[in-house]
Amino acid sequence: MSDLIEVAAKKIAAATRPISFSGAGLSAESGISTFRDNSEDALWANFDPTRLASQEGFKADPAAVIDWYSARRRKLAQAVPNAAHKALGQQAGWTHITQNVDHLLEQGGADAKHVLHLHGSLLKDQCNADCGHTEVIDLNDPPGLRDCPDCGNRMRPSVVWFGESLRQHVLNRATAEAAEADLLLVIGTSAVVYPAAGLIPLASEAGADIIFVNTEASEMADGKSIEIIGKAGDVLPLLFK
Ligand code: OAD
């Protein structure tokens, strides 16, 4: 075990309020594309987010948006939790704050009550007018473009698009967790999308130890934090040994 991993593992073992904060890199080894790293299939290098993940894009071409999400859903249906999801899922007493819209943490063993999905979920659709109607989706057989049976507006994936606000109750819980944590394990995120990324300085300023696990260096890492460069699926099992 490298010295850095050993130091991080000791901090994790000693923490009394540990939380994780994850991004697309956590699910990369499960075959789910990231958004903006240097991998060939990074989503925002190949697709335009303003066309596929915004109200403007949905208004301009709703079928194209729904088709793109259907393709992502079919891919997710084939994915299984990797070693990093399983390592996190086995930890009692942790809260997991994730930007990921998959449920691989829960499938890896994490208690759904302690997983906060900041950016929503691909497993659900909701009314685009937010009338309150939601539907659980079969990832293997996602529905096409259709109207809300309650109010007649369009149905859409229950994920947060650019320009939209996060669900306030989820953000409030995540903010409270970050403010009270004594350790924050940050995994596989570029940490450039706010308000999610703001949880890192929040936890740090409130006194938490910050440990980064990422395949690339993070701009958020500073002299106080521990930064481990490596794949989540390789590193996380070592951190919990
Ligand atoms: P990004 O794609 O921006 O960043 C993924 C990070 O994971 C990069 O820093 C990679 O270097 C790193 N990475 C890749 N493979 C890894 C591996 N096997 N182990 C560890 N790290 C790895 O994804 P997010 O930070 O999650 O928003 O992006 C944030 C938000 O931007 C997403 O939630 C999404 C997107 O637009 C919405 O959909 C609202």
Short mmCIF file of C-alpha atoms and ligand atoms in Angstrom, two decimals:
data_model
loop_
_atom_site.label_atom_id
_atom_site.label_comp_id
_atom_site.label_asym_id
_atom_site.label_seq_id
_atom_site.Cartn_x
_atom_site.Cartn_y
_atom_site.Cartn_z
CA MET A 1 0.00 0.00 0.00
CA SER A 2 1.41 3.43 -0.88
CA ASP A 3 2.07 5.90 1.94
CA LEU A 4 -0.64 8.24 0.68
CA ILE A 5 -3.25 5.51 0.59
CA GLU A 6 -2.22 4.40 4.07
CA VAL A 7 -2.58 7.92 5.47
CA ALA A 8 -5.98 8.28 3.78
CA ALA A 9 -7.13 4.84 5.00
CA LYS A 10 -6.24 5.79 8.59
CA LYS A 11 -8.19 9.03 8.37
CA ILE A 12 -11.18 7.15 6.96
CA ALA A 13 -11.04 4.55 9.72
CA ALA A 14 -10.91 7.29 12.37
CA ALA A 15 -13.70 9.46 10.94
CA THR A 16 -16.94 9.73 12.89
CA ARG A 17 -19.04 11.55 10.23
CA PRO A 18 -17.66 10.44 6.89
CA ILE A 19 -19.41 11.26 3.63
CA SER A 20 -18.64 10.71 -0.03
CA PHE A 21 -19.18 13.08 -2.95
CA SER A 22 -19.02 11.45 -6.35
CA GLY A 23 -19.23 12.18 -10.04
CA ALA A 24 -19.19 10.35 -13.33
CA GLY A 25 -15.70 8.90 -12.74
CA LEU A 26 -17.17 6.63 -10.05
CA SER A 27 -19.24 4.83 -12.68
CA ALA A 28 -16.67 4.98 -15.51
CA GLU A 29 -15.40 1.47 -14.81
CA SER A 30 -19.00 0.23 -15.07
CA GLY A 31 -19.02 1.40 -18.68
CA ILE A 32 -20.94 4.65 -18.10
CA SER A 33 -19.52 7.62 -20.01
CA THR A 34 -18.10 10.61 -18.17
CA PHE A 35 -18.93 14.15 -19.33
CA ARG A 36 -15.77 16.16 -19.69
CA ASP A 37 -12.49 14.31 -19.17
CA ASN A 38 -10.05 13.26 -21.88
CA SER A 39 -11.72 9.90 -22.62
CA GLU A 40 -12.91 9.37 -26.18
CA ASP A 41 -16.56 8.92 -25.26
CA ALA A 42 -16.82 11.86 -22.81
CA LEU A 43 -20.40 12.97 -23.41
CA TRP A 44 -19.93 16.74 -23.69
CA ALA A 45 -17.08 16.26 -26.18
CA ASN A 46 -19.46 14.39 -28.49
CA PHE A 47 -22.85 15.95 -27.78
CA ASP A 48 -24.03 19.53 -27.28
CA PRO A 49 -25.39 19.95 -23.74
CA THR A 50 -27.49 22.95 -24.74
CA ARG A 51 -29.36 20.72 -27.24
CA LEU A 52 -29.70 17.66 -25.02
CA ALA A 53 -29.76 18.88 -21.43
CA SER A 54 -31.63 22.18 -21.29
CA GLN A 55 -35.20 23.47 -21.55
CA GLU A 56 -34.26 25.30 -24.76
CA GLY A 57 -33.02 22.08 -26.36
CA PHE A 58 -36.11 20.15 -25.23
CA LYS A 59 -38.40 22.82 -26.66
CA ALA A 60 -36.53 22.87 -29.99
CA ASP A 61 -36.41 19.10 -30.51
CA PRO A 62 -38.07 17.07 -27.75
CA ALA A 63 -37.80 13.75 -29.62
CA ALA A 64 -34.03 14.10 -30.03
CA VAL A 65 -33.66 14.71 -26.29
CA ILE A 66 -35.84 11.74 -25.31
CA ASP A 67 -34.03 9.46 -27.80
CA TRP A 68 -30.64 10.45 -26.35
CA TYR A 69 -31.84 9.65 -22.82
CA SER A 70 -33.32 6.36 -24.02
CA ALA A 71 -29.91 5.35 -25.40
CA ARG A 72 -28.25 6.27 -22.09
CA ARG A 73 -30.92 4.33 -20.19
CA ARG A 74 -30.45 1.19 -22.29
CA LYS A 75 -26.71 1.39 -21.68
CA LEU A 76 -27.26 1.83 -17.94
CA ALA A 77 -29.56 -1.22 -17.91
CA GLN A 78 -26.52 -3.34 -18.85
CA ALA A 79 -24.20 -1.79 -16.23
CA VAL A 80 -23.26 -3.41 -12.94
CA PRO A 81 -21.67 -1.82 -9.86
CA ASN A 82 -17.87 -1.80 -9.92
CA ALA A 83 -15.42 -2.34 -7.06
CA ALA A 84 -15.67 1.32 -6.00
CA HIS A 85 -19.48 1.25 -5.72
CA LYS A 86 -19.23 -1.96 -3.73
CA ALA A 87 -16.53 -0.61 -1.40
CA LEU A 88 -18.66 2.46 -0.64
CA GLY A 89 -21.84 0.42 -0.41
CA GLN A 90 -20.40 -1.76 2.32
CA GLN A 91 -19.66 1.16 4.67
CA ALA A 92 -22.16 1.57 7.49
CA GLY A 93 -22.86 5.10 8.69
CA TRP A 94 -21.83 6.91 5.50
CA THR A 95 -23.92 9.37 3.53
CA HIS A 96 -23.22 9.40 -0.19
CA ILE A 97 -23.83 12.60 -2.10
CA THR A 98 -23.66 11.92 -5.81
CA GLN A 99 -24.04 13.88 -9.03
CA ASN A 100 -24.64 10.60 -10.83
CA VAL A 101 -28.07 9.82 -12.21
CA ASP A 102 -27.50 6.07 -12.10
CA HIS A 103 -28.27 3.90 -9.07
CA LEU A 104 -25.08 1.88 -9.05
CA LEU A 105 -24.23 2.96 -5.49
CA GLU A 106 -27.52 1.48 -4.27
CA GLN A 107 -26.97 -1.63 -6.39
CA GLY A 108 -23.52 -1.87 -4.81
CA GLY A 109 -25.11 -2.12 -1.37
CA ALA A 110 -25.59 1.49 -0.22
CA ASP A 111 -28.83 2.17 1.65
CA ALA A 112 -31.03 4.31 -0.61
CA LYS A 113 -31.99 6.46 2.39
CA HIS A 114 -28.38 7.59 2.63
CA VAL A 115 -27.76 8.32 -1.05
CA LEU A 116 -28.49 11.89 -2.16
CA HIS A 117 -28.91 12.29 -5.91
CA LEU A 118 -28.14 15.96 -6.48
CA HIS A 119 -28.78 15.82 -10.23
CA GLY A 120 -31.78 13.49 -10.21
CA SER A 121 -32.25 9.99 -11.58
CA LEU A 122 -32.50 8.20 -14.91
CA LEU A 123 -34.82 5.71 -13.24
CA LYS A 124 -37.68 8.19 -13.18
CA ASP A 125 -39.58 10.50 -15.52
CA GLN A 126 -41.42 13.61 -14.38
CA CYS A 127 -43.81 16.12 -15.85
CA ASN A 128 -41.88 18.96 -17.47
CA ALA A 129 -44.35 21.44 -15.99
CA ASP A 130 -43.58 19.91 -12.57
CA CYS A 131 -47.27 19.19 -11.87
CA GLY A 132 -46.14 16.42 -9.54
CA HIS A 133 -46.64 13.43 -11.82
CA THR A 134 -43.68 11.00 -11.89
CA GLU A 135 -43.19 7.53 -13.34
CA VAL A 136 -40.66 4.78 -12.69
CA ILE A 137 -38.90 3.78 -15.91
CA ASP A 138 -37.90 0.35 -17.18
CA LEU A 139 -34.32 1.08 -18.28
CA ASN A 140 -34.42 -1.82 -20.74
CA ASP A 141 -37.52 -0.45 -22.42
CA PRO A 142 -37.62 3.32 -21.97
CA PRO A 143 -40.74 5.13 -23.18
CA GLY A 144 -40.63 7.54 -26.11
CA LEU A 145 -41.86 11.12 -26.20
CA ARG A 146 -45.25 11.35 -24.49
CA ASP A 147 -47.56 13.65 -22.54
CA CYS A 148 -48.18 13.82 -18.82
CA PRO A 149 -51.45 11.93 -18.11
CA ASP A 150 -52.33 14.45 -15.37
CA CYS A 151 -51.81 17.83 -17.05
CA GLY A 152 -50.95 17.23 -20.73
CA ASN A 153 -47.49 18.76 -20.67
CA ARG A 154 -44.52 16.70 -21.85
CA MET A 155 -42.94 13.97 -19.73
CA ARG A 156 -39.14 14.09 -19.40
CA PRO A 157 -36.33 12.39 -17.48
CA SER A 158 -36.17 13.31 -13.82
CA VAL A 159 -32.70 14.83 -14.10
CA VAL A 160 -31.47 18.38 -13.58
CA TRP A 161 -30.73 20.22 -16.82
CA PHE A 162 -28.44 23.21 -17.34
CA GLY A 163 -30.16 26.36 -16.16
CA GLU A 164 -32.45 24.45 -13.78
CA SER A 165 -32.35 24.48 -9.99
CA LEU A 166 -31.51 21.42 -7.96
CA ARG A 167 -34.30 19.95 -5.83
CA GLN A 168 -34.15 22.21 -2.78
CA HIS A 169 -34.71 19.48 -0.16
CA VAL A 170 -31.91 17.34 -1.61
CA LEU A 171 -29.50 20.29 -1.77
CA ASN A 172 -30.42 21.31 1.79
CA ARG A 173 -29.67 17.82 3.10
CA ALA A 174 -26.39 17.62 1.17
CA THR A 175 -25.34 21.05 2.44
CA ALA A 176 -26.08 20.06 6.04
CA GLU A 177 -24.17 16.79 5.64
CA ALA A 178 -21.14 18.58 4.14
CA ALA A 179 -21.16 21.18 6.92
CA GLU A 180 -21.22 18.50 9.63
CA ALA A 181 -18.87 15.91 8.10
CA ASP A 182 -15.43 15.33 9.56
CA LEU A 183 -14.26 13.59 6.38
CA LEU A 184 -15.24 14.06 2.74
CA LEU A 185 -14.13 11.47 0.19
CA VAL A 186 -14.39 13.04 -3.30
CA ILE A 187 -14.44 10.50 -6.13
CA GLY A 188 -14.36 10.93 -9.90
CA THR A 189 -15.65 14.44 -10.39
CA SER A 190 -14.23 17.39 -12.31
CA ALA A 191 -15.90 19.55 -9.62
CA VAL A 192 -16.78 22.33 -12.03
CA VAL A 193 -20.58 22.19 -11.86
CA TYR A 194 -22.18 24.32 -9.14
CA PRO A 195 -23.80 24.30 -6.65
CA ALA A 196 -22.66 20.64 -6.30
CA ALA A 197 -18.93 21.44 -6.41
CA GLY A 198 -19.38 24.04 -3.69
CA LEU A 199 -19.88 21.24 -1.17
CA ILE A 200 -16.12 20.59 -1.23
CA PRO A 201 -14.98 24.02 0.03
CA LEU A 202 -17.96 24.07 2.38
CA ALA A 203 -16.86 20.83 4.08
CA SER A 204 -13.22 21.92 4.07
CA GLU A 205 -13.95 25.29 5.68
CA ALA A 206 -16.11 23.52 8.28
CA GLY A 207 -13.06 21.45 9.25
CA ALA A 208 -13.47 18.16 7.35
CA ASP A 209 -10.48 16.25 6.00
CA ILE A 210 -10.79 16.08 2.20
CA ILE A 211 -9.52 13.10 0.20
CA PHE A 212 -9.65 13.18 -3.61
CA VAL A 213 -9.60 10.03 -5.74
CA ASN A 214 -9.47 10.83 -9.45
CA THR A 215 -7.59 9.82 -12.58
CA GLU A 216 -6.63 13.50 -13.11
CA ALA A 217 -5.40 16.15 -10.67
CA SER A 218 -8.18 18.28 -9.20
CA GLU A 219 -8.07 22.07 -9.12
CA MET A 220 -9.90 21.87 -5.81
CA ALA A 221 -7.07 19.99 -4.10
CA ASP A 222 -4.91 22.14 -1.85
CA GLY A 223 -2.14 21.76 0.69
CA LYS A 224 -4.60 20.54 3.32
CA SER A 225 -6.20 17.79 1.26
CA ILE A 226 -4.99 14.33 0.24
CA GLU A 227 -5.02 13.65 -3.49
CA ILE A 228 -4.76 10.10 -4.80
CA ILE A 229 -4.43 9.78 -8.57
CA GLY A 230 -5.86 6.46 -9.75
CA LYS A 231 -8.99 4.64 -10.82
CA ALA A 232 -11.77 4.57 -8.25
CA GLY A 233 -12.18 0.80 -8.66
CA ASP A 234 -8.50 0.24 -7.82
CA VAL A 235 -8.13 2.79 -5.04
CA LEU A 236 -11.35 2.58 -3.02
CA PRO A 237 -11.06 -1.08 -1.99
CA LEU A 238 -7.57 -0.24 -0.63
CA LEU A 239 -8.90 2.73 1.35
CA PHE A 240 -11.37 0.51 3.19
CA LYS A 241 -9.06 -2.44 3.82
P1 OAD B 1 -17.04 14.86 -15.32
O1 OAD B 1 -17.10 14.04 -16.56
O2 OAD B 1 -17.03 16.34 -15.45
O3 OAD B 1 -15.75 14.45 -14.48
C1 OAD B 1 -15.44 13.09 -14.26
C2 OAD B 1 -14.11 13.02 -13.54
O4 OAD B 1 -13.85 11.65 -13.24
C3 OAD B 1 -12.91 13.54 -14.35
O5 OAD B 1 -12.16 14.42 -13.53
C4 OAD B 1 -12.11 12.27 -14.68
O6 OAD B 1 -10.73 12.52 -14.69
C5 OAD B 1 -12.49 11.36 -13.54
N1 OAD B 1 -12.43 9.91 -13.83
C6 OAD B 1 -12.65 9.27 -15.00
N2 OAD B 1 -12.56 7.94 -14.86
C7 OAD B 1 -12.26 7.71 -13.55
C8 OAD B 1 -12.06 6.55 -12.77
N3 OAD B 1 -12.13 5.32 -13.29
N4 OAD B 1 -11.81 6.71 -11.45
C9 OAD B 1 -11.73 7.96 -10.89
N5 OAD B 1 -11.91 9.09 -11.59
C10 OAD B 1 -12.18 8.98 -12.89
O7 OAD B 1 -18.27 14.37 -14.41
P2 OAD B 1 -18.95 15.09 -13.16
O8 OAD B 1 -17.95 15.80 -12.34
O9 OAD B 1 -19.81 14.08 -12.52
O10 OAD B 1 -24.67 17.22 -14.74
O11 OAD B 1 -19.85 16.16 -13.89
C11 OAD B 1 -20.71 16.94 -13.12
C12 OAD B 1 -22.01 17.15 -13.83
O12 OAD B 1 -21.77 17.65 -15.15
C13 OAD B 1 -22.82 15.88 -14.09
O13 OAD B 1 -23.59 15.50 -12.98
C14 OAD B 1 -23.67 16.30 -15.23
C15 OAD B 1 -22.67 17.02 -16.08
O14 OAD B 1 -23.18 17.99 -16.94
C16 OAD B 1 -25.94 17.07 -15.05
O15 OAD B 1 -26.33 16.17 -15.77
C17 OAD B 1 -26.82 18.09 -14.42
#
